[in-house]
Short mmCIF file of C-alpha atoms and ligand atoms in Angstrom, two decimals:
data_model
loop_
_atom_site.label_atom_id
_atom_site.label_comp_id
_atom_site.label_asym_id
_atom_site.label_seq_id
_atom_site.Cartn_x
_atom_site.Cartn_y
_atom_site.Cartn_z
CA MET A 24 41.73 -37.02 31.94
CA SER A 25 38.29 -35.32 31.52
CA SER A 26 37.06 -32.10 31.62
CA THR A 27 33.54 -30.94 32.04
CA ARG A 28 32.96 -27.67 29.43
CA ILE A 29 31.77 -24.43 31.14
CA HIS A 30 30.27 -21.81 29.07
CA ARG A 31 32.14 -18.80 29.30
CA PRO A 32 29.44 -15.35 29.82
CA ARG A 33 29.46 -14.02 26.19
CA VAL A 34 30.94 -10.35 25.59
CA MET A 35 29.03 -7.36 24.74
CA GLY A 36 31.04 -4.46 23.35
CA ILE A 37 30.41 -0.94 23.35
CA VAL A 38 30.54 1.21 20.28
CA ASN A 39 29.58 4.69 21.53
CA THR A 40 29.13 7.52 19.41
CA THR A 41 28.70 9.60 21.63
CA PRO A 42 30.31 13.42 22.26
CA ASP A 43 30.90 12.89 25.77
CA SER A 44 30.54 8.88 27.46
CA PHE A 45 32.85 8.83 30.62
CA SER A 46 35.17 6.44 28.73
CA ASP A 47 35.47 6.75 25.28
CA GLY A 48 33.51 10.03 24.73
CA GLY A 49 34.26 11.84 21.31
CA ARG A 50 36.68 9.12 20.04
CA HIS A 51 33.81 7.38 17.73
CA LEU A 52 31.33 9.92 17.04
CA ALA A 53 32.27 10.01 13.35
CA PRO A 54 30.59 7.86 11.77
CA GLU A 55 33.36 6.18 9.64
CA ALA A 56 35.42 5.72 13.14
CA ALA A 57 32.27 4.35 15.01
CA LEU A 58 32.60 1.36 12.19
CA SER A 59 36.12 0.95 12.37
CA HIS A 60 35.62 0.39 15.93
CA ALA A 61 32.75 -1.86 15.37
CA ARG A 62 34.58 -3.47 13.01
CA ARG A 63 37.50 -4.14 15.35
CA LEU A 64 35.36 -5.77 18.13
CA ILE A 65 34.08 -7.94 15.93
CA ALA A 66 37.51 -8.94 15.26
CA ASP A 67 38.45 -9.00 18.51
CA GLY A 68 35.63 -11.93 19.29
CA ALA A 69 32.51 -9.77 20.25
CA ASP A 70 29.58 -11.92 20.51
CA ILE A 71 27.06 -8.81 20.48
CA LEU A 72 28.25 -5.07 20.05
CA ASP A 73 25.87 -2.50 21.76
CA LEU A 74 25.56 0.99 20.34
CA GLY A 75 24.51 3.74 22.32
CA ALA A 76 24.17 7.75 21.05
CA GLU A 77 23.59 9.53 24.31
CA SER A 78 25.65 9.00 27.02
CA THR A 79 24.50 8.00 30.39
CA ARG A 80 27.61 9.22 32.20
CA PRO A 81 26.78 10.73 35.77
CA GLY A 82 25.61 14.15 35.07
CA ALA A 83 25.23 13.68 31.08
CA GLU A 84 22.84 15.84 29.23
CA PRO A 85 19.68 14.52 27.51
CA VAL A 86 20.14 13.86 23.73
CA ALA A 87 16.66 14.52 21.18
CA ALA A 88 15.36 11.49 20.14
CA GLU A 89 16.18 12.33 16.02
CA VAL A 90 19.55 13.43 17.50
CA GLU A 91 20.25 9.26 18.67
CA ILE A 92 18.53 8.05 15.56
CA GLU A 93 20.66 10.03 13.16
CA ARG A 94 23.85 8.56 14.53
CA LEU A 95 22.18 5.21 15.09
CA VAL A 96 20.43 3.82 12.11
CA PRO A 97 23.16 4.79 9.60
CA LEU A 98 25.52 2.89 11.82
CA ILE A 99 23.28 -0.37 12.33
CA ALA A 100 23.00 -0.32 8.87
CA ALA A 101 26.42 0.26 7.78
CA ILE A 102 27.57 -2.99 10.12
CA ARG A 103 24.39 -5.18 9.07
CA ALA A 104 25.44 -4.86 5.62
CA GLU A 105 29.25 -6.77 6.70
CA SER A 106 28.44 -8.84 9.39
CA ALA A 107 25.97 -11.08 10.94
CA VAL A 108 26.96 -10.06 14.56
CA PRO A 109 24.09 -9.58 17.05
CA ILE A 110 23.28 -5.74 17.84
CA SER A 111 21.96 -4.05 20.88
CA VAL A 112 20.72 -0.32 21.05
CA ASP A 113 21.28 1.63 24.13
CA THR A 114 18.62 3.87 24.62
CA MET A 115 16.25 4.99 27.02
CA LYS A 116 13.41 6.08 23.79
CA PRO A 117 11.02 3.53 22.48
CA GLN A 118 11.28 5.96 18.81
CA VAL A 119 15.06 5.18 18.92
CA ALA A 120 14.96 1.51 19.56
CA ARG A 121 11.96 1.15 16.86
CA ALA A 122 13.99 2.67 14.24
CA ALA A 123 17.02 0.55 15.45
CA VAL A 124 15.32 -2.82 15.10
CA ALA A 125 14.07 -1.76 12.03
CA ALA A 126 17.62 -0.94 10.79
CA GLY A 127 18.47 -3.95 12.48
CA ALA A 128 19.20 -4.26 16.12
CA SER A 129 17.72 -7.64 17.93
CA MET A 130 18.40 -6.08 21.30
CA TRP A 131 16.94 -3.54 23.68
CA ASN A 132 19.36 -2.17 26.39
CA ASP A 133 17.36 0.05 28.23
CA VAL A 134 19.04 1.60 31.10
CA SER A 135 15.64 3.15 32.83
CA ALA A 136 14.03 -0.28 32.72
CA LEU A 137 11.15 0.91 30.46
CA ARG A 138 10.61 3.44 32.94
CA GLN A 139 11.78 6.60 30.67
CA ALA A 140 8.61 6.55 28.51
CA ALA A 141 4.99 5.87 29.07
CA ASP A 142 4.66 3.25 25.72
CA SER A 143 8.58 2.07 26.70
CA ALA A 144 6.92 -1.56 28.03
CA ALA A 145 4.14 -1.69 25.23
CA ALA A 146 6.93 -1.34 22.53
CA ALA A 147 9.24 -3.16 23.76
CA ALA A 148 6.65 -6.21 23.83
CA GLU A 149 5.47 -4.94 19.73
CA LEU A 150 9.03 -5.13 18.71
CA GLY A 151 9.62 -8.27 19.93
CA CYS A 152 13.49 -7.98 20.28
CA GLU A 153 15.07 -8.80 23.46
CA VAL A 154 15.06 -6.13 26.29
CA VAL A 155 17.29 -5.63 29.25
CA LEU A 156 16.48 -3.93 32.07
CA MET A 157 18.85 -2.37 34.23
CA HIS A 158 18.78 -0.70 37.37
CA MET A 159 19.26 2.50 38.36
CA ARG A 160 18.43 4.69 41.33
CA GLY A 161 16.76 8.54 39.97
CA GLU A 162 18.38 9.57 36.34
CA PRO A 163 21.11 9.79 34.80
CA ARG A 164 21.61 13.95 35.76
CA THR A 165 20.93 13.44 39.33
CA MET A 166 21.62 9.67 40.67
CA GLN A 167 24.86 10.07 42.00
CA HIS A 168 23.24 12.35 44.65
CA GLU A 169 23.46 10.64 48.06
CA PRO A 170 21.94 7.61 46.74
CA GLN A 171 21.23 5.20 49.96
CA TYR A 172 20.41 1.35 50.52
CA PHE A 173 19.80 -0.35 53.41
CA ASP A 174 20.66 -3.80 51.82
CA VAL A 175 22.16 -2.83 48.22
CA ALA A 176 21.72 -6.35 46.51
CA ALA A 177 17.82 -7.24 47.98
CA GLU A 178 16.74 -3.68 46.59
CA VAL A 179 18.29 -4.02 42.87
CA ALA A 180 16.83 -7.67 43.00
CA GLU A 181 13.38 -6.63 44.47
CA PHE A 182 13.26 -3.32 41.65
CA LEU A 183 14.29 -5.49 38.69
CA THR A 184 11.67 -8.34 39.68
CA ARG A 185 9.49 -5.85 39.52
CA ARG A 186 10.56 -4.29 36.64
CA ALA A 187 10.55 -7.98 34.57
CA GLU A 188 6.97 -8.21 35.96
CA ALA A 189 5.60 -4.82 34.61
CA ALA A 190 7.52 -5.69 31.49
CA MET A 191 5.83 -9.72 30.91
CA ALA A 192 2.22 -7.84 32.23
CA ALA A 193 2.89 -5.35 29.29
CA GLY A 194 3.51 -8.87 26.85
CA VAL A 195 6.88 -8.96 26.22
CA GLU A 196 7.99 -13.04 26.76
CA ARG A 197 9.52 -13.87 29.60
CA GLU A 198 12.26 -15.50 27.39
CA ARG A 199 13.43 -11.97 26.09
CA ILE A 200 14.02 -10.34 29.37
CA TRP A 201 17.85 -9.93 30.80
CA VAL A 202 18.61 -7.44 33.92
CA ASP A 203 21.03 -5.57 35.12
CA PRO A 204 22.51 -4.42 37.95
CA GLY A 205 23.44 -1.51 36.83
CA ILE A 206 27.01 -0.95 37.95
CA GLY A 207 27.52 2.91 39.00
CA PHE A 208 24.13 4.14 38.47
CA GLY A 209 23.00 5.54 41.60
CA LYS A 210 25.13 3.51 43.78
CA HIS A 211 28.57 5.07 45.74
CA MET A 212 31.56 4.09 44.51
CA ILE A 213 32.52 1.18 47.03
CA ARG A 214 29.53 1.19 49.54
CA HIS A 215 27.32 -0.22 47.18
CA ASN A 216 29.09 -1.53 43.97
CA LEU A 217 30.88 -3.65 45.80
CA PRO A 218 28.27 -5.56 48.06
CA LEU A 219 26.50 -5.75 44.69
CA LEU A 220 29.45 -7.71 42.70
CA ALA A 221 29.86 -10.10 46.15
CA ALA A 222 26.49 -10.69 46.01
CA LEU A 223 25.47 -11.41 41.65
CA ASP A 224 24.74 -14.63 42.71
CA ARG A 225 21.85 -13.60 44.29
CA ILE A 226 20.47 -11.37 40.93
CA VAL A 227 21.62 -14.33 38.68
CA ALA A 228 18.94 -16.07 41.12
CA LEU A 229 16.21 -14.26 40.04
CA GLY A 230 16.42 -16.55 36.92
CA PHE A 231 16.68 -14.08 34.18
CA PRO A 232 20.11 -14.13 31.93
CA VAL A 233 22.24 -11.28 33.61
CA LEU A 234 24.42 -8.83 32.03
CA LEU A 235 27.03 -7.28 34.03
CA GLY A 236 28.50 -3.90 32.79
CA ALA A 237 31.68 -3.19 35.24
CA SER A 238 34.66 -1.91 32.33
CA ARG A 239 36.02 0.98 33.21
CA LYS A 240 33.75 1.71 36.08
CA SER A 241 34.74 4.44 38.97
CA PHE A 242 34.87 1.67 41.70
CA ILE A 243 37.70 0.52 39.84
CA GLY A 244 39.81 3.81 39.52
CA ALA A 245 38.49 4.35 43.33
CA LEU A 246 40.31 1.58 44.12
CA ASP A 247 43.47 1.92 42.40
CA ASN A 248 45.08 5.47 43.30
CA GLY A 249 42.82 7.15 40.87
CA ALA A 250 43.58 5.06 37.67
CA ALA A 251 42.03 6.95 35.00
CA PRO A 252 39.38 4.79 32.61
CA ASP A 253 41.34 4.21 29.78
CA ASP A 254 44.00 2.25 32.68
CA ARG A 255 41.35 0.34 34.05
CA LEU A 256 41.53 -2.89 31.94
CA GLY A 257 42.76 -5.23 34.90
CA GLY A 258 40.15 -4.32 37.07
CA SER A 259 37.87 -4.87 34.48
CA ILE A 260 38.65 -8.35 33.79
CA ALA A 261 38.48 -9.25 37.50
CA ALA A 262 34.70 -7.74 37.89
CA ALA A 263 34.28 -9.67 34.52
CA LEU A 264 35.74 -13.32 36.21
CA ALA A 265 33.62 -12.11 39.38
CA GLY A 266 30.68 -11.96 37.47
CA ALA A 267 31.34 -15.22 35.21
CA ALA A 268 31.81 -17.05 38.74
CA ALA A 269 28.50 -15.79 39.87
CA GLY A 270 27.17 -17.15 36.63
CA VAL A 271 25.86 -14.04 34.91
CA ALA A 272 25.28 -14.71 30.97
CA MET A 273 26.83 -11.95 29.45
CA VAL A 274 29.60 -8.96 30.14
CA ARG A 275 29.69 -5.72 28.40
CA VAL A 276 32.96 -4.21 27.84
CA HIS A 277 35.25 -1.67 25.80
CA ASP A 278 38.01 -4.22 25.93
CA VAL A 279 36.82 -7.22 23.79
CA ARG A 280 40.08 -9.12 23.38
CA GLU A 281 41.26 -9.18 26.60
CA THR A 282 38.40 -9.97 28.15
CA VAL A 283 36.90 -13.07 25.70
CA GLN A 284 40.64 -14.76 26.65
CA ALA A 285 40.52 -13.97 30.42
CA LEU A 286 36.98 -15.22 30.03
CA ALA A 287 37.77 -18.31 27.95
CA VAL A 288 40.70 -19.63 29.95
CA ASP A 289 38.64 -18.95 33.35
CA ALA A 290 36.00 -21.46 31.52
CA ALA A 291 39.18 -23.33 31.16
CA ILE A 292 39.92 -23.78 34.27
CA ARG A 293 36.69 -24.56 35.90
CA GLY A 294 36.04 -26.96 33.75
CA ALA A 295 39.33 -28.96 34.47
CA ARG A 296 38.86 -28.38 38.17
CA GLY A 297 37.98 -32.08 39.36
CA ALA A 298 39.63 -33.86 36.17
CA GLY A 299 42.76 -35.72 35.99
N1 HH2 B 15 26.82 1.07 31.47
C1 HH2 B 15 26.87 2.06 30.63
C2 HH2 B 15 26.19 2.62 29.51
N2 HH2 B 15 24.88 1.54 29.52
N3 HH2 B 15 24.06 -0.36 30.04
C3 HH2 B 15 23.79 -1.61 31.09
N4 HH2 B 15 22.76 -2.83 30.63
N5 HH2 B 15 24.65 -1.69 31.74
C4 HH2 B 15 25.74 -1.00 32.26
O1 HH2 B 15 26.13 -0.87 32.98
C5 HH2 B 15 25.87 0.56 31.44
C6 HH2 B 15 24.83 0.21 30.48
C7 HH2 B 15 27.75 3.34 31.23
O2 HH2 B 15 27.69 4.52 30.58
P1 HH2 B 15 28.24 5.05 29.51
O3 HH2 B 15 28.38 6.90 29.58
O4 HH2 B 15 27.42 5.28 28.34
O5 HH2 B 15 29.43 4.94 29.48
P2 HH2 B 15 30.44 3.57 28.44
O6 HH2 B 15 29.03 3.22 27.14
O7 HH2 B 15 31.40 3.73 27.59
O8 HH2 B 15 30.23 2.41 29.31
#
């Protein structure tokens, strides 16, 4: 009996040091709590950690760059002192990305797709780190005000292509660009997020590695009688498996251990398909 080895998507573990993130806000605000959460995610098998200091949930208030830097840099340094795990920084501000990369981060996860500041794309090129370009309609404060699309997957694909072109025009190397459909960012819970999740292969077909962030998002609650964020693990895993089937390269999740296990079993089953 032979089987083909199928690689599972990489798993990015979420560490928020914000007082107001939708799913775990406040829980990891204290530096020691964030560090122990990061340790836990590393032990659980995270391939990379995504550290955020400004919530992007609908209606969230902006945080000053200095506050983000104060929350992130000591945490990055502390993780670096004990682990070689790659670190991503979830920020819209080039000055925060600069401080994070100087402290040891190797990926800039920008939910504004380098649109927030005039010098974002130039900063990304200069930093030479990997860059995630995510689709969002509007900005976090207003993005859920009646979003409209004619064909959501086509419009998201078009946007991501344009943002990747803009990044490359500013000097970001093609190999360093990731794209993300931005589940929940300026999208109706059901009418937009579900067709987008069903058409992830069209985003993968753009030719950039795709990051998918569906973990604990509201559409899961909407499909399960209003289940609370802490109670959305099953739906989060279902979305990660849909991403794996479509060929996404990485999933951004809160529950690392369970997701790694689900993706490993899924990859093993797909690898065994047609064998024996
Ligand atoms: N979702 C959130 C934050 N950052 N970055 C990418 N690339 N893709 C995502 O889907 C994504 C993201 C969710 O918002 P937040 O309020 O920060 O909550 P949490 O970090 O707990 O998921």
